[in-house]
XYZ file of C-alpha atoms in Angstrom:
135
model
C -21.892 -101.294 -77.344
C -24.760 -98.930 -79.308
C -27.282 -100.048 -76.617
C -24.846 -98.756 -73.634
C -24.290 -95.520 -75.425
C -28.115 -95.395 -75.685
C -28.272 -96.101 -72.357
C -25.767 -93.714 -70.913
C -27.586 -90.720 -73.536
C -30.942 -91.402 -71.976
C -29.624 -91.399 -68.159
C -27.935 -88.177 -69.235
C -31.224 -86.786 -70.551
C -33.352 -87.803 -67.676
C -31.003 -87.272 -64.778
C -28.411 -84.726 -65.570
C -30.230 -82.117 -67.370
C -33.566 -81.787 -65.342
C -30.528 -81.458 -62.116
C -28.921 -78.717 -64.217
C -32.414 -77.111 -65.001
C -33.213 -77.053 -60.771
C -29.661 -75.768 -60.138
C -30.076 -72.831 -62.048
C -33.658 -72.236 -60.932
C -32.128 -72.302 -57.234
C -29.454 -69.797 -58.199
C -31.888 -67.374 -59.724
C -34.328 -67.878 -56.427
C -30.842 -67.245 -54.363
C -30.274 -63.912 -56.388
C -34.182 -62.832 -55.936
C -33.720 -63.262 -52.170
C -30.199 -61.572 -51.933
C -31.910 -58.518 -53.938
C -34.513 -58.500 -51.236
C -31.948 -58.922 -48.576
C -29.969 -55.987 -50.056
C -33.160 -53.508 -49.980
C -34.030 -54.550 -46.413
C -30.194 -53.797 -45.635
C -30.332 -50.282 -47.526
C -33.688 -49.426 -45.832
C -32.030 -50.596 -42.436
C -29.179 -48.286 -43.165
C -31.458 -45.378 -43.913
C -33.114 -46.033 -40.754
C -29.739 -45.807 -38.984
C -28.605 -42.970 -40.475
C -32.049 -41.004 -39.806
C -31.831 -42.015 -36.302
C -27.833 -40.881 -35.889
C -28.590 -37.697 -37.752
C -31.389 -37.097 -35.007
C -29.386 -38.208 -32.083
C -26.738 -35.846 -33.658
C -29.257 -32.551 -33.519
C -30.419 -33.714 -29.812
C -26.715 -33.798 -28.674
C -26.795 -37.344 -28.195
C -23.079 -38.933 -28.677
C -21.532 -42.458 -27.954
C -20.469 -41.791 -24.538
C -24.423 -41.599 -23.681
C -25.024 -44.689 -25.317
C -22.748 -46.270 -23.067
C -24.547 -44.613 -19.810
C -27.773 -45.589 -21.019
C -26.614 -49.310 -21.564
C -25.256 -49.410 -17.886
C -28.253 -47.674 -16.829
C -30.743 -50.243 -18.544
C -28.669 -53.297 -17.011
C -29.397 -51.560 -13.731
C -33.015 -51.108 -14.628
C -33.301 -54.755 -15.642
C -31.269 -56.306 -12.391
C -33.561 -54.454 -10.537
C -36.725 -55.802 -12.100
C -35.402 -59.038 -12.029
C -35.107 -58.713 -8.175
C -31.368 -58.642 -7.881
C -28.810 -55.885 -6.992
C -30.944 -53.783 -4.549
C -27.675 -51.565 -3.652
C -28.312 -49.804 -7.031
C -31.698 -48.725 -5.757
C -30.396 -44.814 -5.579
C -29.855 -44.998 -9.510
C -33.250 -46.415 -10.252
C -34.942 -43.337 -10.646
C -32.267 -41.802 -12.990
C -32.186 -45.054 -15.283
C -35.871 -44.650 -15.651
C -35.418 -41.139 -16.574
C -32.605 -42.158 -19.063
C -34.691 -44.950 -20.192
C -37.873 -42.992 -21.121
C -35.636 -40.192 -22.803
C -34.184 -42.886 -24.928
C -37.368 -44.278 -25.769
C -38.971 -41.115 -26.695
C -36.117 -40.322 -29.270
C -36.883 -43.280 -30.845
C -40.380 -42.463 -30.723
C -39.831 -39.325 -32.447
C -37.860 -40.664 -35.756
C -40.555 -40.289 -38.773
C -40.219 -43.788 -39.815
C -40.544 -45.868 -36.723
C -41.327 -49.360 -37.427
C -44.021 -51.495 -35.718
C -41.277 -53.357 -33.985
C -39.857 -50.379 -32.526
C -43.462 -49.277 -31.170
C -43.599 -52.777 -29.914
C -40.183 -52.403 -27.761
C -41.324 -48.697 -26.740
C -44.501 -50.153 -25.001
C -42.480 -52.992 -23.669
C -40.026 -50.569 -22.156
C -43.159 -48.592 -20.709
C -44.749 -51.643 -18.894
C -41.023 -52.505 -17.581
C -41.161 -49.115 -16.070
C -44.726 -49.378 -14.375
C -43.498 -52.901 -13.191
C -40.463 -51.558 -11.687
C -42.596 -48.547 -10.134
C -45.051 -50.902 -8.676
C -41.991 -52.821 -6.762
C -40.616 -49.591 -5.147
C -44.080 -48.091 -3.981
C -44.137 -48.733 -0.167
C -47.113 -51.118 0.764
């Protein structure tokens, strides 16, 4: 009986206590990662507020966003070689697309990712311009 209790005590010390330590370390790491995520979330919210203020100063509202999305879809379809009956809207879509990209570019704290997206948008517009030029 004493041997069984001693074996159980050894098992508890050998197995359960290290597991408890690992669990508590994991919880601490989760808290640290949550803090990092919340900092990123706060930064993202700051950027969004800053962009929204900039858009409001420039007179950019939600209806323009929807228009831009529609025109960006037209441009995408045009680049994909579909829906050529939208060709008359192509020029307007390019203009809106460039305006929106310029607006993003003017925000003071533009990240590298936004710059990459801006450059990609410019390359898409160049591709579309090549498609529309007569040969």
